[in-house]
Coordinates of C-alpha atoms (C1' of nucleotides) in Angstrom, one line a residue:
Chain A
M1 CA 0.0 0.0 0.0
P2 CA 1.3 3.5 -0.8
R3 CA 2.3 5.8 2.0
I4 CA -0.4 8.5 2.2
R5 CA -0.3 11.7 4.2
V6 CA -2.8 12.9 6.8
A7 CA -3.4 16.1 4.8
D8 CA -4.4 14.1 1.7
L9 CA -6.7 11.8 3.7
L10 CA -8.5 14.8 5.3
K11 CA -9.1 16.3 1.9
S12 CA -10.8 13.2 0.5
K13 CA -14.3 12.1 1.1
G14 CA -13.7 8.5 1.9
S15 CA -11.8 5.6 0.5
S16 CA -13.1 2.6 -1.4
G17 CA -10.3 0.3 -0.2
P18 CA -7.9 0.1 2.8
V19 CA -5.3 2.8 3.2
K20 CA -2.1 2.9 5.2
V21 CA -1.1 6.0 7.1
S22 CA 1.7 6.7 9.6
G23 CA 2.4 9.4 12.1
W24 CA 2.7 10.3 15.7
V25 CA 0.1 10.0 18.4
R26 CA -1.1 13.4 19.7
T27 CA -3.7 12.1 22.1
L28 CA -5.5 8.9 22.8
R29 CA -8.9 8.6 24.4
A30 CA -9.7 5.1 25.3
G31 CA -13.0 3.7 26.5
K32 CA -14.4 0.2 27.0
D33 CA -15.7 -0.3 23.6
V34 CA -13.8 2.1 21.4
A35 CA -10.6 4.2 21.4
F36 CA -9.8 7.4 19.5
I37 CA -6.3 8.3 18.4
A38 CA -5.5 11.8 17.1
L39 CA -2.8 11.1 14.6
S40 CA -0.5 13.8 13.1
D41 CA 2.3 13.5 10.5
G42 CA 3.1 17.2 10.1
S43 CA 1.5 17.5 6.7
T44 CA -1.3 19.6 8.1
L45 CA -2.4 21.2 11.3
A46 CA -5.5 19.1 11.9
P47 CA -4.9 15.6 13.1
L48 CA -6.6 12.5 11.7
Q49 CA -9.0 10.8 14.0
V50 CA -8.4 7.1 14.1
V51 CA -11.1 4.9 15.5
A52 CA -10.2 1.5 17.0
E53 CA -13.0 -0.8 18.0
S54 CA -12.7 -3.1 21.0
S55 CA -13.1 -6.0 18.6
L56 CA -9.6 -5.3 17.1
P57 CA -7.0 -7.8 18.2
G58 CA -4.7 -6.3 20.8
F59 CA -7.3 -3.6 21.7
A60 CA -6.0 -3.5 25.3
G61 CA -2.5 -2.7 24.1
I62 CA -3.8 -0.1 21.7
C63 CA -5.5 1.7 24.6
R64 CA -2.1 2.0 26.3
I65 CA -0.3 3.6 23.4
A66 CA 1.2 6.8 24.8
T67 CA 1.3 10.3 23.5
G68 CA 4.3 10.7 21.2
S69 CA 4.4 7.2 19.9
A70 CA 5.0 6.5 16.2
V71 CA 2.4 4.3 14.7
T72 CA 1.3 2.9 11.3
I73 CA -2.4 2.3 10.8
T74 CA -4.3 0.5 8.1
G75 CA -8.0 1.0 7.8
T76 CA -10.8 2.4 5.8
L77 CA -11.6 6.1 5.6
R78 CA -15.2 7.0 6.1
E79 CA -17.4 10.0 7.0
S80 CA -17.3 10.7 10.7
P81 CA -20.6 10.3 12.5
A82 CA -19.5 12.8 15.2
Q83 CA -18.8 16.5 14.9
G84 CA -15.3 17.7 14.9
Q85 CA -13.9 16.1 11.8
P86 CA -15.4 15.3 8.4
V87 CA -13.7 12.0 8.0
E88 CA -12.1 9.4 10.2
L89 CA -10.1 6.3 9.8
A90 CA -11.6 3.0 11.0
A91 CA -8.6 1.0 11.9
D92 CA -8.1 -2.6 10.9
N93 CA -4.6 -2.7 12.3
V94 CA -2.5 -0.5 14.6
E95 CA 1.2 -1.1 14.6
V96 CA 3.5 0.7 17.1
V97 CA 6.6 1.6 15.1
G98 CA 8.4 3.5 17.8
S99 CA 6.9 3.6 21.3
A100 CA 7.0 6.5 23.7
D101 CA 6.5 6.4 27.4
E102 CA 5.1 8.8 30.0
S103 CA 8.3 10.7 30.2
Y104 CA 7.7 12.2 26.7
P105 CA 8.2 15.9 27.4
L106 CA 5.6 17.1 24.9
Q107 CA 2.4 16.1 26.7
K108 CA -1.0 17.1 25.6
K109 CA -1.2 20.4 27.5
R110 CA -0.3 23.9 27.0
H111 CA 3.4 24.6 27.2
T112 CA 5.2 28.0 27.2
F113 CA 7.3 28.9 24.2
E114 CA 10.2 29.3 26.6
Y115 CA 9.9 25.7 27.7
L116 CA 9.4 24.4 24.2
R117 CA 12.7 26.1 23.2
T118 CA 14.5 23.8 25.6
I119 CA 13.0 20.8 23.7
A120 CA 13.6 22.2 20.2
H121 CA 14.2 18.7 19.0
L122 CA 10.5 17.8 19.8
R123 CA 8.7 21.1 19.4
P124 CA 8.1 20.7 15.7
R125 CA 5.5 18.1 16.7
S126 CA 3.4 20.7 18.4
N127 CA 0.6 22.7 16.7
T128 CA 2.3 26.1 16.8
F129 CA 5.7 25.0 15.6
G130 CA 4.2 22.6 13.0
A131 CA 2.4 25.6 11.6
V132 CA 5.5 27.9 11.8
F133 CA 7.8 25.5 10.0
R134 CA 5.2 24.6 7.3
L135 CA 4.8 28.3 6.6
R136 CA 8.5 28.9 6.7
S137 CA 9.1 26.2 4.1
S138 CA 6.3 27.4 1.9
L139 CA 7.5 31.0 2.1
A140 CA 11.0 30.1 1.1
H141 CA 9.7 28.4 -2.0
A142 CA 7.6 31.5 -2.7
V143 CA 10.6 33.8 -2.4
H144 CA 12.4 31.7 -5.1
R145 CA 9.3 31.6 -7.3
F146 CA 8.8 35.4 -7.1
F147 CA 12.3 36.0 -8.4
E148 CA 12.3 33.2 -10.9
E149 CA 9.0 34.5 -12.4
R150 CA 10.9 37.8 -12.9
R151 CA 14.0 36.1 -14.3
F152 CA 16.3 37.2 -11.5
L153 CA 19.4 35.1 -11.3
Y154 CA 19.8 33.2 -8.1
V155 CA 23.4 33.6 -6.9
H156 CA 25.1 31.7 -4.1
T157 CA 27.3 34.2 -2.5
P158 CA 30.1 32.9 -0.2
I159 CA 29.5 32.0 3.4
I160 CA 33.2 32.3 4.3
T161 CA 34.6 35.7 3.5
A162 CA 38.0 37.4 3.9
S163 CA 36.6 40.9 3.7
D164 CA 36.9 42.0 7.3
C165 CA 34.8 45.0 6.8
E166 CA 31.4 44.5 5.1
G167 CA 30.3 47.2 7.4
A168 CA 27.4 45.3 9.1
G169 CA 28.5 44.3 12.5
E170 CA 30.7 41.9 14.4
M171 CA 31.9 38.8 12.6
F172 CA 32.6 35.2 13.5
R173 CA 36.2 34.3 12.9
V174 CA 36.8 31.2 10.8
T175 CA 40.2 29.6 11.5
T176 CA 42.0 26.3 11.8
L177 CA 44.7 27.7 14.0
D178 CA 45.2 26.1 17.4
P179 CA 43.6 28.5 19.9
L180 CA 46.0 27.4 22.6
V181 CA 49.2 28.1 20.6
P182 CA 48.5 30.4 17.6
P183 CA 51.5 31.3 15.6
V184 CA 52.7 34.7 16.6
I185 CA 55.0 37.2 14.9
D186 CA 55.9 40.5 16.5
G187 CA 53.2 40.1 19.1
A188 CA 50.4 39.5 16.6
V189 CA 48.7 36.3 15.4
D190 CA 50.3 35.3 12.1
F191 CA 47.4 34.5 9.9
S192 CA 49.6 33.7 6.9
S193 CA 49.8 30.2 8.3
D194 CA 46.0 30.0 8.8
F195 CA 43.9 28.0 6.4
F196 CA 43.1 30.9 4.1
A197 CA 46.5 32.5 4.7
Q198 CA 44.6 35.6 6.0
P199 CA 41.9 36.3 8.5
A200 CA 38.6 34.9 7.5
S201 CA 35.0 35.2 8.8
L202 CA 31.5 34.1 8.3
T203 CA 29.6 36.5 6.0
V204 CA 27.4 39.2 7.4
S205 CA 25.9 40.0 4.0
G206 CA 26.0 38.8 0.5
Q207 CA 25.4 42.2 -0.9
L208 CA 28.8 43.2 -2.1
E209 CA 29.2 40.0 -4.0
G210 CA 25.6 40.3 -5.2
E211 CA 26.4 43.7 -6.7
L212 CA 29.2 42.0 -8.7
F213 CA 26.8 39.5 -10.2
A214 CA 24.2 42.3 -10.9
Q215 CA 26.9 43.9 -13.1
A216 CA 26.8 40.8 -15.3
F217 CA 23.3 39.4 -15.1
R218 CA 21.4 42.6 -14.4
D219 CA 18.8 41.3 -12.0
I220 CA 20.0 38.9 -9.3
Y221 CA 19.2 37.8 -5.7
T222 CA 20.7 35.9 -2.9
F223 CA 18.9 33.9 -0.3
G224 CA 21.1 32.3 2.3
P225 CA 22.4 32.2 5.9
T226 CA 24.0 35.2 7.5
F227 CA 26.0 35.4 10.7
R228 CA 26.4 38.2 13.2
A229 CA 28.5 37.9 16.3
E230 CA 26.8 40.8 18.0
N231 CA 25.9 40.2 21.7
S232 CA 22.3 41.0 21.0
N233 CA 19.8 39.6 23.4
T234 CA 16.4 40.5 22.0
T235 CA 13.4 38.9 20.5
R236 CA 14.5 39.9 17.0
H237 CA 18.1 39.1 16.8
A238 CA 19.9 35.8 16.2
S239 CA 23.5 34.9 15.5
E240 CA 22.5 32.9 12.5
F241 CA 19.7 34.0 10.3
W242 CA 18.6 34.0 6.6
M243 CA 18.6 37.0 4.4
I244 CA 17.1 37.8 1.0
E245 CA 19.0 40.4 -1.0
P246 CA 18.0 41.3 -4.6
E247 CA 20.2 43.6 -6.7
M248 CA 19.3 45.3 -10.0
A249 CA 21.6 47.0 -12.4
F250 CA 20.3 49.9 -14.5
A251 CA 17.9 50.6 -11.7
D252 CA 17.3 53.5 -9.3
L253 CA 15.8 54.0 -5.9
I254 CA 12.2 54.1 -7.3
D255 CA 12.8 50.8 -9.2
D256 CA 14.1 49.4 -6.0
A257 CA 11.1 50.4 -3.9
R258 CA 8.7 49.2 -6.6
L259 CA 10.3 45.8 -6.5
A260 CA 10.2 45.7 -2.7
E261 CA 6.5 46.6 -2.6
E262 CA 5.7 44.0 -5.2
F263 CA 7.8 41.4 -3.4
F264 CA 6.3 42.1 0.0
R265 CA 2.8 42.0 -1.2
Y266 CA 3.4 38.8 -3.2
L267 CA 4.6 37.1 0.0
C268 CA 1.6 38.3 2.0
R269 CA -0.8 37.0 -0.7
H270 CA 1.2 33.8 -0.8
V271 CA 0.7 32.8 2.8
L272 CA -3.0 33.9 2.8
E273 CA -3.7 31.7 -0.2
N274 CA -1.4 28.8 0.4
C275 CA -1.1 28.5 4.1
A276 CA -4.7 29.3 4.9
E277 CA -5.2 26.7 7.6
D278 CA -2.0 27.6 9.5
M279 CA -2.7 31.3 9.1
A280 CA -6.2 30.8 10.6
F281 CA -4.5 29.1 13.5
F282 CA -2.1 32.0 14.0
D283 CA -5.0 34.4 13.8
S284 CA -7.0 32.6 16.5
Q285 CA -4.1 31.4 18.7
I286 CA -1.2 33.7 18.3
E287 CA -2.4 37.1 17.3
K288 CA -6.0 38.2 17.0
G289 CA -6.5 40.2 13.9
L290 CA -3.5 38.8 12.1
L291 CA -5.4 37.9 8.9
E292 CA -6.9 41.4 8.7
R293 CA -3.5 43.0 9.2
V294 CA -1.8 40.9 6.5
R295 CA -4.7 41.3 4.1
K296 CA -4.6 45.0 4.4
V297 CA -0.9 45.0 3.5
A298 CA -1.6 42.7 0.6
D299 CA -4.3 45.0 -0.8
S300 CA -3.2 48.6 -0.2
P301 CA -0.5 50.4 -2.0
F302 CA 2.6 51.5 -0.1
E303 CA 3.2 55.2 0.5
M304 CA 6.5 57.0 0.2
M305 CA 7.9 59.7 2.4
E306 CA 11.2 61.5 2.6
Y307 CA 13.2 61.3 5.9
S308 CA 13.0 65.0 6.2
E309 CA 9.2 64.9 6.1
A310 CA 9.1 62.2 8.6
I311 CA 11.2 64.3 11.0
R312 CA 8.8 67.1 10.6
Y313 CA 5.9 64.8 11.6
L314 CA 7.9 63.5 14.5
E315 CA 8.7 67.0 15.7
K316 CA 5.0 67.8 15.7
A317 CA 4.0 64.6 17.3
P318 CA 1.7 65.0 20.3
V319 CA 3.2 62.0 22.0
P320 CA 6.4 61.9 24.0
F321 CA 9.4 59.9 22.7
Q322 CA 12.1 58.3 24.7
F323 CA 14.7 59.3 22.2
P324 CA 15.3 62.8 20.7
V325 CA 14.2 63.7 17.2
S326 CA 16.0 66.1 15.0
W327 CA 17.3 66.2 11.4
G328 CA 20.4 64.2 11.2
L329 CA 19.6 61.7 14.0
D330 CA 18.8 58.1 13.2
L331 CA 15.2 57.0 13.8
Q332 CA 14.5 54.7 16.7
S333 CA 11.9 52.0 16.4
E334 CA 9.5 54.1 18.4
H335 CA 9.8 56.8 15.7
E336 CA 9.4 54.3 12.9
R337 CA 6.3 52.8 14.4
Y338 CA 4.7 56.2 15.0
I339 CA 5.2 57.0 11.3
T340 CA 3.8 53.8 10.0
E341 CA 1.1 53.2 12.6
Q342 CA -0.1 56.7 13.4
I343 CA 0.7 59.0 10.5
V344 CA 0.5 56.7 7.5
Q345 CA -1.5 53.9 9.0
G346 CA 0.0 51.4 6.6
P347 CA 3.3 50.4 4.9
V348 CA 5.5 53.3 4.0
F349 CA 8.9 53.8 2.4
L350 CA 11.1 56.3 4.1
T351 CA 13.7 57.6 1.6
N352 CA 16.7 59.9 1.4
Y353 CA 18.3 59.7 4.8
P354 CA 21.2 61.8 6.0
K355 CA 24.4 60.4 4.6
E356 CA 26.1 60.3 8.0
I357 CA 23.7 57.7 9.4
K358 CA 23.8 55.3 6.5
A359 CA 26.3 52.8 5.0
F360 CA 29.2 53.8 2.8
Y361 CA 27.9 52.1 -0.3
M362 CA 24.7 54.2 -0.6
R363 CA 24.5 56.7 -3.4
Q364 CA 24.9 60.3 -2.6
N365 CA 22.1 62.6 -3.6
D366 CA 22.6 65.9 -5.4
D367 CA 21.9 67.8 -2.2
N368 CA 25.2 66.5 -0.8
R369 CA 23.6 65.8 2.5
T370 CA 21.4 62.7 1.9
V371 CA 21.8 59.3 0.3
A372 CA 19.4 57.4 -1.9
A373 CA 18.3 55.0 0.9
M374 CA 14.9 53.5 1.5
D375 CA 13.5 51.6 4.5
L376 CA 10.1 49.9 4.3
L377 CA 8.3 50.5 7.6
V378 CA 5.2 48.4 8.4
P379 CA 2.8 48.5 11.4
K380 CA 3.7 46.4 14.4
V381 CA 7.4 45.9 13.7
G382 CA 8.8 49.1 12.1
E383 CA 11.6 48.6 9.6
I384 CA 11.4 45.3 7.7
I385 CA 13.2 46.1 4.5
G386 CA 16.3 48.2 4.1
G387 CA 17.7 49.1 0.7
S388 CA 19.3 51.8 -1.3
Q389 CA 20.6 52.8 -4.7
R390 CA 24.3 52.1 -4.6
E391 CA 27.1 54.6 -5.2
E392 CA 28.2 53.7 -8.8
R393 CA 30.7 56.6 -9.2
L394 CA 34.2 55.4 -8.5
D395 CA 35.6 58.7 -7.1
L396 CA 32.7 59.3 -4.8
L397 CA 32.7 55.7 -3.5
T398 CA 36.4 55.8 -2.9
L399 CA 36.0 59.0 -1.0
K400 CA 33.2 57.6 1.1
M401 CA 35.1 54.4 1.9
N402 CA 38.1 56.4 3.1
D403 CA 35.8 58.6 5.2
S404 CA 34.1 55.6 6.8
G405 CA 37.4 53.8 7.5
V406 CA 36.6 51.0 5.0
D407 CA 39.7 49.4 3.6
T408 CA 39.8 50.2 -0.1
K409 CA 42.7 47.8 -0.7
A410 CA 40.9 44.8 0.7
L411 CA 37.8 45.6 -1.3
W412 CA 39.7 46.3 -4.6
W413 CA 37.3 44.0 -6.4
Y414 CA 34.3 45.9 -5.2
L415 CA 35.8 49.1 -6.5
D416 CA 36.7 47.4 -9.8
S417 CA 33.0 47.0 -10.4
R418 CA 32.8 50.8 -10.7
R419 CA 35.9 50.9 -12.9
W420 CA 34.6 49.2 -16.0
G421 CA 31.1 49.4 -17.1
S422 CA 29.7 50.7 -13.9
T423 CA 25.9 51.2 -13.8
P424 CA 23.3 52.8 -11.6
H425 CA 22.1 49.9 -9.5
A426 CA 20.0 49.3 -6.4
G427 CA 18.9 46.6 -4.1
F428 CA 17.6 45.7 -0.7
G429 CA 17.8 43.3 2.2
L430 CA 15.0 41.4 3.9
G431 CA 15.5 39.3 7.0
F432 CA 13.7 36.1 6.4
E433 CA 12.9 35.4 10.0
R434 CA 11.5 38.9 10.5
L435 CA 9.2 38.3 7.6
I436 CA 8.0 35.1 9.1
M437 CA 7.4 36.9 12.4
Y438 CA 5.4 39.5 10.6
L439 CA 3.3 37.0 8.8
T440 CA 2.6 34.7 11.7
G441 CA 2.4 37.0 14.7
M442 CA 5.2 35.1 16.5
E443 CA 7.0 37.5 18.7
N444 CA 10.4 35.8 19.3
I445 CA 12.8 35.1 16.5
R446 CA 13.9 32.0 18.4
D447 CA 10.5 30.6 17.7
V448 CA 10.6 30.9 13.9
I449 CA 14.1 29.3 13.5
P450 CA 14.2 25.5 13.8
F451 CA 17.3 25.4 16.0
P452 CA 18.2 29.0 16.8
R453 CA 21.6 30.3 17.5
T454 CA 21.9 33.2 19.9
P455 CA 24.6 34.3 22.4
R456 CA 25.4 31.3 24.7
H457 CA 23.0 29.1 22.7
A458 CA 24.1 26.6 20.1
E459 CA 22.4 23.5 21.4
F460 CA 20.9 21.0 18.9
Chain B
rU1 C1' 26.9 45.3 26.9
rC2 C1' 23.2 48.1 30.2
rC3 C1' 18.4 48.1 32.9
rC4 C1' 14.3 45.3 35.0
rU5 C1' 12.0 40.7 36.5
rG6 C1' 12.4 35.8 37.5
rU7 C1' 14.4 30.6 39.1
rU8 C1' 9.5 26.1 44.1
rA9 C1' 6.6 18.7 41.5
rG10 C1' 7.3 16.5 34.5
rC11 C1' 4.8 21.6 32.9
rU12 C1' 2.4 26.4 34.6
rC13 C1' 2.3 28.7 39.0
rA14 C1' 0.7 29.9 44.5
rG15 C1' 3.2 30.0 49.0
rU16 C1' 0.4 35.6 54.0
rC17 C1' 4.0 38.3 59.4
rG18 C1' 10.4 34.0 58.9
rG19 C1' 7.8 28.4 62.0
rU20 C1' 10.3 21.9 57.5
rA21 C1' 5.7 23.0 50.9
rG22 C1' 0.4 23.4 47.8
rA23 C1' -3.0 23.9 43.4
rG24 C1' -4.1 23.2 38.3
rC25 C1' -2.4 20.7 34.2
rG26 C1' 0.4 16.4 32.8
rG27 C1' 1.4 11.1 34.6
rG28 C1' -0.2 6.2 37.0
rU29 C1' -4.5 3.0 38.5
rG30 C1' -9.6 2.1 38.2
rG31 C1' -14.4 3.5 36.3
rC32 C1' -17.5 5.6 32.5
rU33 C1' -18.4 7.5 27.7
rG34 C1' -18.7 7.9 19.6
rU35 C1' -14.7 10.6 22.3
rU36 C1' -12.4 15.1 20.5
rA37 C1' -8.7 20.8 25.9
rA38 C1' -13.3 14.2 27.3
rC39 C1' -15.4 13.2 32.1
rC40 C1' -15.4 11.0 37.5
rA41 C1' -12.6 8.8 41.7
rC42 C1' -8.1 7.6 43.8
rC43 C1' -2.5 7.6 43.9
rA44 C1' 2.6 9.3 43.4
rU45 C1' 6.3 13.0 42.7
rG46 C1' 10.4 18.2 45.6
rU47 C1' 18.7 19.4 45.6
rC48 C1' 12.4 25.3 46.9
rC49 C1' 18.9 27.5 41.1
rG50 C1' 24.0 27.5 43.7
rU51 C1' 26.7 29.6 47.6
rG52 C1' 27.8 32.5 52.0
rG53 C1' 25.4 35.2 55.9
rU54 C1' 21.5 37.0 59.6
rU55 C1' 18.3 34.0 62.9
rC56 C1' 16.5 29.3 68.0
rG57 C1' 14.5 28.5 63.0
rA58 C1' 15.1 30.7 55.9
rG59 C1' 11.3 28.8 50.0
rU60 C1' 10.5 33.6 52.6
rC61 C1' 15.4 38.5 54.8
rC62 C1' 20.7 40.2 53.1
rG63 C1' 25.4 39.5 50.0
rC64 C1' 27.8 37.1 45.9
rG65 C1' 27.4 33.9 41.7
rA66 C1' 25.0 31.1 37.7
rC67 C1' 21.1 30.7 34.3
rA68 C1' 16.6 32.4 31.9
rG69 C1' 13.0 35.9 30.2
rG70 C1' 11.6 40.9 28.9
rG71 C1' 13.2 45.9 27.6
rA72 C1' 17.2 49.1 25.5
rG73 C1' 21.4 49.5 22.3
rC74 C1' 23.4 47.3 17.8
rC75 C1' 20.8 45.7 13.6
rA76 C1' 18.1 42.1 9.6

RNA sequence: UCCCUGUUAGCUCAGUCGGUAGAGCGGGUGGCUGUUAACCACCAUGUCCGUGGUUCGAGUCCGCGACAGGGAGCCA
């Protein structure tokens, strides 16, 4: 008999012949004459109800099957006489494939997310984490589909990098040197005898390499793991996370924002249409009103506002802010949320930030005081996408790198991209986990990553 | 890294004025029922985070430490 999934059984009306289904026991309710097993195989949120009559051989043993056990069941699918499920499986045979005992940590009761994090190897069997990781998988496919439909080239940028200064935070060192006795010359570690014959690290961004590919394929994107060694202990930071970074040649800031809007709304629509059952679960169990919030973003056009204008709104704001507001200062998340939630009441691109508060690679505007940056702010979280038009003029870029203390020698190849056939180009970055949090209502990044890495935590 | 709050049964928590620990859930046993957060009865379970101190006596008060969570910063 073919292996069939719970999701497919639940979608069918009934079976003409016997079927075989396998999964893990969520709960078992045993009575004298009949026992009910709620069976789940991760294919869908709802479990399959298996009915075992007392006439089955080994009925007494079936009644003792504990939560968490792996079982294979053959039987006939039929309409369920009781409310709660359209169909159920009348069992002919129940085989325990892998038993579980009463010490199984994931019992049929509510657990806190904090506790479930300590059993990250088991939590995907729970309702919430099943839904989160089904959505995460589906969303990843949707990201690729979006770019493939638009003929963006998917480029695998390196995970190990020797550029010490990508300008995006602390990096994890990659080395094969013996930490107890590193080779030392003149009081400093001699990296010439290290594996790469120079200091190497895990990447903090694929953008710089992405730009190089954009200068050959026009439209490209990266989607891969990213590493930050920052000692950040918050609900939205992880040491290892996934980032999506498209880059377009012959494109300006407006093209960039247009792509970001199309992309973001595409992904909202995707989960509404393709993860409907899980989204309904998030809406009822995780964040009331989630569906309405996501639908609104999927349906309404995004606004655009200059940084300077945002500052004027903030200066006039009738609410107190913890951090000061004035032109030239970076916006705190309280400011971003005020703009998107109170002023615009929807998604908004903030553009043209003061050059001092933005990265060296952003294109200088003609006013000489701002750069062509754009951040997409959305209600509830604030900034979710950050992007810019890149500085394509060699002289200005070199100047900017020197001013920012970026090593122009180490990034010779990056500067070369401006030396021959340079083009106006733009791109943005989106943290995949933050997107998942936005779309599910989950409030801790550690609960949308299968096995999260954060300071002091690399278990599993 | 800074600030705040925690750490008591497998899980979630209560524990009054300092007097040697409780509940719910989960688990076990039995009963009952086409059940579905099942229901009913009974039963069992503790390094009260560690450490030092105050005290006749510390889960409770004080110091130190560890760990966790939340907030901030950094950022995606």
